[in-house]
PDB file of C-alpha atoms in Angstrom:
ATOM      1  CA  UNK A   3       0.000   0.000   0.000  1.00  0.00           C
ATOM      2  CA  UNK A   4       1.345   3.405  -0.941  1.00  0.00           C
ATOM      3  CA  UNK A   5       0.596   6.077   1.651  1.00  0.00           C
ATOM      4  CA  UNK A   6      -1.402   8.865  -0.040  1.00  0.00           C
ATOM      5  CA  UNK A   7       0.283  12.261   0.011  1.00  0.00           C
ATOM      6  CA  UNK A   8      -2.167  15.158  -0.104  1.00  0.00           C
ATOM      7  CA  UNK A   9      -1.687  18.906  -0.384  1.00  0.00           C
ATOM      8  CA  UNK A  10      -3.469  22.230  -0.433  1.00  0.00           C
ATOM      9  CA  UNK A  11      -2.455  25.830  -0.876  1.00  0.00           C
ATOM     10  CA  UNK A  12      -0.635  26.057   2.481  1.00  0.00           C
ATOM     11  CA  UNK A  13      -0.294  22.458   3.655  1.00  0.00           C
ATOM     12  CA  UNK A  14       1.088  19.057   2.801  1.00  0.00           C
ATOM     13  CA  UNK A  15      -0.263  15.911   4.438  1.00  0.00           C
ATOM     14  CA  UNK A  16       2.380  13.204   4.776  1.00  0.00           C
ATOM     15  CA  UNK A  17       3.064  10.077   6.820  1.00  0.00           C
ATOM     16  CA  UNK A  18       4.068  10.558  10.436  1.00  0.00           C
ATOM     17  CA  UNK A  19       7.531   9.124  10.982  1.00  0.00           C
ATOM     18  CA  UNK A  20      10.200   8.690  13.630  1.00  0.00           C
ATOM     19  CA  UNK A  21      11.733  12.046  12.701  1.00  0.00           C
ATOM     20  CA  UNK A  22       8.540  13.664  14.048  1.00  0.00           C
ATOM     21  CA  UNK A  23       9.020  12.352  17.582  1.00  0.00           C
ATOM     22  CA  UNK A  24      10.386  15.620  19.021  1.00  0.00           C
ATOM     23  CA  UNK A  25       7.596  17.687  17.464  1.00  0.00           C
ATOM     24  CA  UNK A  26       4.973  15.273  18.786  1.00  0.00           C
ATOM     25  CA  UNK A  27       6.523  15.364  22.237  1.00  0.00           C
ATOM     26  CA  UNK A  28       7.557  19.012  22.611  1.00  0.00           C
ATOM     27  CA  UNK A  29       5.977  20.790  25.551  1.00  0.00           C
ATOM     28  CA  UNK A  30       3.989  23.252  23.453  1.00  0.00           C
ATOM     29  CA  UNK A  31       3.498  20.899  20.549  1.00  0.00           C
ATOM     30  CA  UNK A  32       0.684  18.569  19.740  1.00  0.00           C
ATOM     31  CA  UNK A  33       0.113  15.825  22.312  1.00  0.00           C
ATOM     32  CA  UNK A  34       2.053  17.213  25.278  1.00  0.00           C
ATOM     33  CA  UNK A  35       0.004  20.449  25.291  1.00  0.00           C
ATOM     34  CA  UNK A  36      -2.804  20.147  27.854  1.00  0.00           C
ATOM     35  CA  UNK A  37      -4.891  22.617  25.827  1.00  0.00           C
ATOM     36  CA  UNK A  38      -4.745  20.285  22.837  1.00  0.00           C
ATOM     37  CA  UNK A  39      -5.533  17.161  24.846  1.00  0.00           C
ATOM     38  CA  UNK A  40      -8.210  18.693  27.086  1.00  0.00           C
ATOM     39  CA  UNK A  41     -10.987  16.987  25.097  1.00  0.00           C
ATOM     40  CA  UNK A  42      -8.868  14.067  23.935  1.00  0.00           C
ATOM     41  CA  UNK A  43      -8.806  10.498  25.196  1.00  0.00           C
ATOM     42  CA  UNK A  44      -5.046  10.764  25.661  1.00  0.00           C
ATOM     43  CA  UNK A  45      -3.096  12.189  28.586  1.00  0.00           C
ATOM     44  CA  UNK A  46      -0.377  14.702  27.756  1.00  0.00           C
ATOM     45  CA  UNK A  47       2.887  12.933  26.946  1.00  0.00           C
ATOM     46  CA  UNK A  48       5.527  12.936  29.683  1.00  0.00           C
ATOM     47  CA  UNK A  49       8.274  10.801  28.063  1.00  0.00           C
ATOM     48  CA  UNK A  50       9.724  10.762  24.567  1.00  0.00           C
ATOM     49  CA  UNK A  51       9.077   7.002  24.391  1.00  0.00           C
ATOM     50  CA  UNK A  52       5.345   7.792  24.476  1.00  0.00           C
ATOM     51  CA  UNK A  53       5.723   9.789  21.265  1.00  0.00           C
ATOM     52  CA  UNK A  54       7.422   6.777  19.674  1.00  0.00           C
ATOM     53  CA  UNK A  55       4.521   4.527  20.719  1.00  0.00           C
ATOM     54  CA  UNK A  56       1.957   6.986  19.356  1.00  0.00           C
ATOM     55  CA  UNK A  57       3.748   7.183  15.999  1.00  0.00           C
ATOM     56  CA  UNK A  58       3.909   3.377  15.898  1.00  0.00           C
ATOM     57  CA  UNK A  59       0.160   3.173  16.663  1.00  0.00           C
ATOM     58  CA  UNK A  60      -0.703   5.560  13.820  1.00  0.00           C
ATOM     59  CA  UNK A  61       1.499   3.649  11.380  1.00  0.00           C
ATOM     60  CA  UNK A  62       0.231   0.235  12.492  1.00  0.00           C
ATOM     61  CA  UNK A  63      -3.379   1.290  11.906  1.00  0.00           C
ATOM     62  CA  UNK A  64      -2.495   2.121   8.310  1.00  0.00           C
ATOM     63  CA  UNK A  65      -0.430  -1.020   7.708  1.00  0.00           C
ATOM     64  CA  UNK A  66      -3.294  -3.138   9.069  1.00  0.00           C
ATOM     65  CA  UNK A  67      -5.899  -1.365   6.903  1.00  0.00           C
ATOM     66  CA  UNK A  68      -7.757  -0.029   9.957  1.00  0.00           C
ATOM     67  CA  UNK A  69      -7.346   3.734   9.441  1.00  0.00           C
ATOM     68  CA  UNK A  70      -4.886   6.447   8.482  1.00  0.00           C
ATOM     69  CA  UNK A  71      -3.266   9.447  10.158  1.00  0.00           C
ATOM     70  CA  UNK A  72      -1.397  12.202   8.358  1.00  0.00           C
ATOM     71  CA  UNK A  73       1.127  14.725   9.612  1.00  0.00           C
ATOM     72  CA  UNK A  74      -0.107  18.247   8.822  1.00  0.00           C
ATOM     73  CA  UNK A  75       2.899  20.234   7.612  1.00  0.00           C
ATOM     74  CA  UNK A  76       3.300  23.825   6.491  1.00  0.00           C
ATOM     75  CA  UNK A  77       4.237  23.809   2.817  1.00  0.00           C
ATOM     76  CA  UNK A  78       6.721  26.660   3.106  1.00  0.00           C
ATOM     77  CA  UNK A  79       8.748  25.149   5.985  1.00  0.00           C
ATOM     78  CA  UNK A  80       7.724  21.463   6.331  1.00  0.00           C
ATOM     79  CA  UNK A  81       6.997  22.171  10.030  1.00  0.00           C
ATOM     80  CA  UNK A  82       4.705  19.608  11.654  1.00  0.00           C
ATOM     81  CA  UNK A  83       1.760  21.573  13.081  1.00  0.00           C
ATOM     82  CA  UNK A  84      -0.758  18.800  13.744  1.00  0.00           C
ATOM     83  CA  UNK A  85      -2.219  15.490  12.679  1.00  0.00           C
ATOM     84  CA  UNK A  86      -5.471  14.415  11.089  1.00  0.00           C
ATOM     85  CA  UNK A  87      -7.023  11.297   9.705  1.00  0.00           C
ATOM     86  CA  UNK A  88      -9.459   8.477  10.094  1.00  0.00           C
ATOM     87  CA  UNK A  89      -8.993   6.732  13.450  1.00  0.00           C
ATOM     88  CA  UNK A  90     -10.900   3.771  12.089  1.00  0.00           C
ATOM     89  CA  UNK A  91     -12.897   2.846   9.026  1.00  0.00           C
ATOM     90  CA  UNK A  92     -15.152   0.075   7.869  1.00  0.00           C
ATOM     91  CA  UNK A  93     -14.712  -0.899   4.244  1.00  0.00           C
ATOM     92  CA  UNK A  94     -17.884  -3.031   4.385  1.00  0.00           C
ATOM     93  CA  UNK A  95     -20.020  -0.257   5.932  1.00  0.00           C
ATOM     94  CA  UNK A  96     -18.295   2.532   3.937  1.00  0.00           C
ATOM     95  CA  UNK A  97     -17.857   4.805   6.948  1.00  0.00           C
ATOM     96  CA  UNK A  98     -15.019   6.213   9.022  1.00  0.00           C
ATOM     97  CA  UNK A  99     -14.350   8.120  12.239  1.00  0.00           C
ATOM     98  CA  UNK A 100     -12.313  11.280  11.817  1.00  0.00           C
ATOM     99  CA  UNK A 101      -9.880  12.892  14.245  1.00  0.00           C
ATOM    100  CA  UNK A 102      -7.602  15.922  14.164  1.00  0.00           C
ATOM    101  CA  UNK A 103      -5.432  18.153  16.301  1.00  0.00           C
ATOM    102  CA  UNK A 104      -3.218  21.208  15.882  1.00  0.00           C
ATOM    103  CA  UNK A 105      -0.536  22.913  17.921  1.00  0.00           C
ATOM    104  CA  UNK A 106      -2.371  25.605  19.860  1.00  0.00           C
ATOM    105  CA  UNK A 107      -0.224  28.313  18.231  1.00  0.00           C
ATOM    106  CA  UNK A 108      -1.970  27.534  14.915  1.00  0.00           C
ATOM    107  CA  UNK A 109      -5.568  27.544  16.168  1.00  0.00           C
ATOM    108  CA  UNK A 110      -7.985  29.971  14.514  1.00  0.00           C
ATOM    109  CA  UNK A 111      -5.967  30.370  11.289  1.00  0.00           C
ATOM    110  CA  UNK A 112      -7.949  28.005   9.062  1.00  0.00           C
ATOM    111  CA  UNK A 113      -5.355  25.213   8.994  1.00  0.00           C
ATOM    112  CA  UNK A 114      -7.664  22.567  10.464  1.00  0.00           C
ATOM    113  CA  UNK A 115     -10.417  23.479   8.006  1.00  0.00           C
ATOM    114  CA  UNK A 116      -7.947  23.248   5.123  1.00  0.00           C
ATOM    115  CA  UNK A 117      -6.493  19.892   6.223  1.00  0.00           C
ATOM    116  CA  UNK A 118      -9.819  18.237   7.032  1.00  0.00           C
ATOM    117  CA  UNK A 119     -11.325  19.438   3.748  1.00  0.00           C
ATOM    118  CA  UNK A 120      -8.536  17.658   1.853  1.00  0.00           C
ATOM    119  CA  UNK A 121      -9.019  14.304   3.578  1.00  0.00           C
ATOM    120  CA  UNK A 122     -12.818  14.439   3.370  1.00  0.00           C
ATOM    121  CA  UNK A 123     -12.612  14.982  -0.386  1.00  0.00           C
ATOM    122  CA  UNK A 124     -10.101  12.140  -0.772  1.00  0.00           C
ATOM    123  CA  UNK A 125     -12.345   9.811   1.251  1.00  0.00           C
ATOM    124  CA  UNK A 126     -15.550  10.595  -0.626  1.00  0.00           C
ATOM    125  CA  UNK A 127     -13.745  10.456  -3.984  1.00  0.00           C
ATOM    126  CA  UNK A 128     -12.428   6.953  -3.216  1.00  0.00           C
ATOM    127  CA  UNK A 129      -8.756   7.958  -3.267  1.00  0.00           C
ATOM    128  CA  UNK A 130      -7.869   6.071  -0.074  1.00  0.00           C
ATOM    129  CA  UNK A 131      -7.266   2.363   0.457  1.00  0.00           C
ATOM    130  CA  UNK A 132     -10.661   2.038   2.184  1.00  0.00           C
ATOM    131  CA  UNK A 133     -12.462   2.885  -1.071  1.00  0.00           C
ATOM    132  CA  UNK A 134     -15.129   5.555  -1.447  1.00  0.00           C
ATOM    133  CA  UNK A 135     -16.792   6.328   1.858  1.00  0.00           C
ATOM    134  CA  UNK A 136     -20.460   7.219   2.295  1.00  0.00           C
ATOM    135  CA  UNK A 137     -20.317   8.546   5.885  1.00  0.00           C
ATOM    136  CA  UNK A 138     -17.712  10.300   8.007  1.00  0.00           C
ATOM    137  CA  UNK A 139     -18.406  10.620  11.713  1.00  0.00           C
ATOM    138  CA  UNK A 140     -16.800  12.770  14.396  1.00  0.00           C
ATOM    139  CA  UNK A 141     -17.333  12.705  18.140  1.00  0.00           C
ATOM    140  CA  UNK A 142     -16.735  15.705  20.386  1.00  0.00           C
ATOM    141  CA  UNK A 143     -16.900  16.197  24.118  1.00  0.00           C
ATOM    142  CA  UNK A 144     -19.532  18.819  25.013  1.00  0.00           C
ATOM    143  CA  UNK A 145     -17.767  22.121  25.545  1.00  0.00           C
ATOM    144  CA  UNK A 146     -15.301  21.640  22.702  1.00  0.00           C
ATOM    145  CA  UNK A 147     -16.881  24.551  20.868  1.00  0.00           C
ATOM    146  CA  UNK A 148     -14.015  25.117  18.440  1.00  0.00           C
ATOM    147  CA  UNK A 149     -14.159  21.546  17.157  1.00  0.00           C
ATOM    148  CA  UNK A 150     -17.940  21.643  16.881  1.00  0.00           C
ATOM    149  CA  UNK A 151     -17.783  24.921  14.933  1.00  0.00           C
ATOM    150  CA  UNK A 152     -15.200  23.407  12.575  1.00  0.00           C
ATOM    151  CA  UNK A 153     -17.380  20.363  11.912  1.00  0.00           C
ATOM    152  CA  UNK A 154     -20.453  22.507  11.243  1.00  0.00           C
ATOM    153  CA  UNK A 155     -18.427  24.725   8.876  1.00  0.00           C
ATOM    154  CA  UNK A 156     -17.390  21.575   6.986  1.00  0.00           C
ATOM    155  CA  UNK A 157     -21.058  20.614   6.568  1.00  0.00           C
ATOM    156  CA  UNK A 158     -21.357  17.991   9.310  1.00  0.00           C
ATOM    157  CA  UNK A 159     -24.728  17.610  11.006  1.00  0.00           C
ATOM    158  CA  UNK A 160     -25.094  17.173  14.745  1.00  0.00           C
ATOM    159  CA  UNK A 161     -26.945  13.895  15.299  1.00  0.00           C
ATOM    160  CA  UNK A 162     -27.208  13.810  19.078  1.00  0.00           C
ATOM    161  CA  UNK A 163     -25.409  13.063  22.305  1.00  0.00           C
ATOM    162  CA  UNK A 164     -24.446   9.599  23.469  1.00  0.00           C
ATOM    163  CA  UNK A 165     -24.515   9.887  27.243  1.00  0.00           C
ATOM    164  CA  UNK A 166     -21.401   8.637  29.082  1.00  0.00           C
ATOM    165  CA  UNK A 167     -20.262   6.890  25.909  1.00  0.00           C
ATOM    166  CA  UNK A 168     -16.558   7.498  26.515  1.00  0.00           C
ATOM    167  CA  UNK A 169     -14.305   6.712  29.443  1.00  0.00           C
ATOM    168  CA  UNK A 170     -10.823   8.158  29.828  1.00  0.00           C
ATOM    169  CA  UNK A 171      -8.774  10.081  32.367  1.00  0.00           C
ATOM    170  CA  UNK A 172     -10.737   8.294  35.092  1.00  0.00           C
ATOM    171  CA  UNK A 173     -14.184   9.576  34.187  1.00  0.00           C
ATOM    172  CA  UNK A 174     -17.115   9.066  31.848  1.00  0.00           C
ATOM    173  CA  UNK A 175     -17.724  11.552  29.044  1.00  0.00           C
ATOM    174  CA  UNK A 176     -20.773  12.348  26.970  1.00  0.00           C
ATOM    175  CA  UNK A 177     -20.002  12.378  23.260  1.00  0.00           C
ATOM    176  CA  UNK A 178     -21.748  14.545  20.702  1.00  0.00           C
ATOM    177  CA  UNK A 179     -22.032  12.796  17.365  1.00  0.00           C
ATOM    178  CA  UNK A 180     -21.566  14.686  14.092  1.00  0.00           C
ATOM    179  CA  UNK A 181     -21.711  13.140  10.619  1.00  0.00           C
ATOM    180  CA  UNK A 182     -21.291  14.089   6.991  1.00  0.00           C
ATOM    181  CA  UNK A 183     -22.658  11.977   4.145  1.00  0.00           C
ATOM    182  CA  UNK A 184     -21.137  11.818   0.707  1.00  0.00           C
ATOM    183  CA  UNK A 185     -24.378  13.123  -0.845  1.00  0.00           C
ATOM    184  CA  UNK A 186     -24.260  16.176   1.450  1.00  0.00           C
ATOM    185  CA  UNK A 187     -20.652  17.063   0.695  1.00  0.00           C
ATOM    186  CA  UNK A 188     -20.266  20.234  -1.368  1.00  0.00           C
ATOM    187  CA  UNK A 189     -24.014  20.935  -1.522  1.00  0.00           C
TER     188      UNK A 189
END
């Protein structure tokens, strides 16, 4: 399987590799920033070995045909500013669960919208190894207003709240379900 490289005006989406470990771990970078992980089912990283394990998890999901995660990089500098992808997909059911994150320094600048738009188009156009998807779903924790606004801007519909559907960081979490269907994309 050849990992799909995607790009937009300001971004390139590439595989996440071992060279990204410091960026993934850095105190004010992606997964060690408590602001980024506040609504995430992952504790902030405290050891560089945790970054290695996370990279291995992302790559294993792709190798096993279970999902895909891209590094979001600035085109002009190749800086890793976040990740995005499909945490899981079902080829038989033609649906996937999407996830994304950005370094907090890049919030509010349209990068997430740009990156997610690229992968949604690729998924609905059948350009990924899962084939053409019909449904993309996202779950948010109530209070994650920025993520909910992003999903609505992308055309996702809020479908409801699954009460205490998630459990991480020692507590139950309600999850708001958002979905976008292929037929609704670009209406």
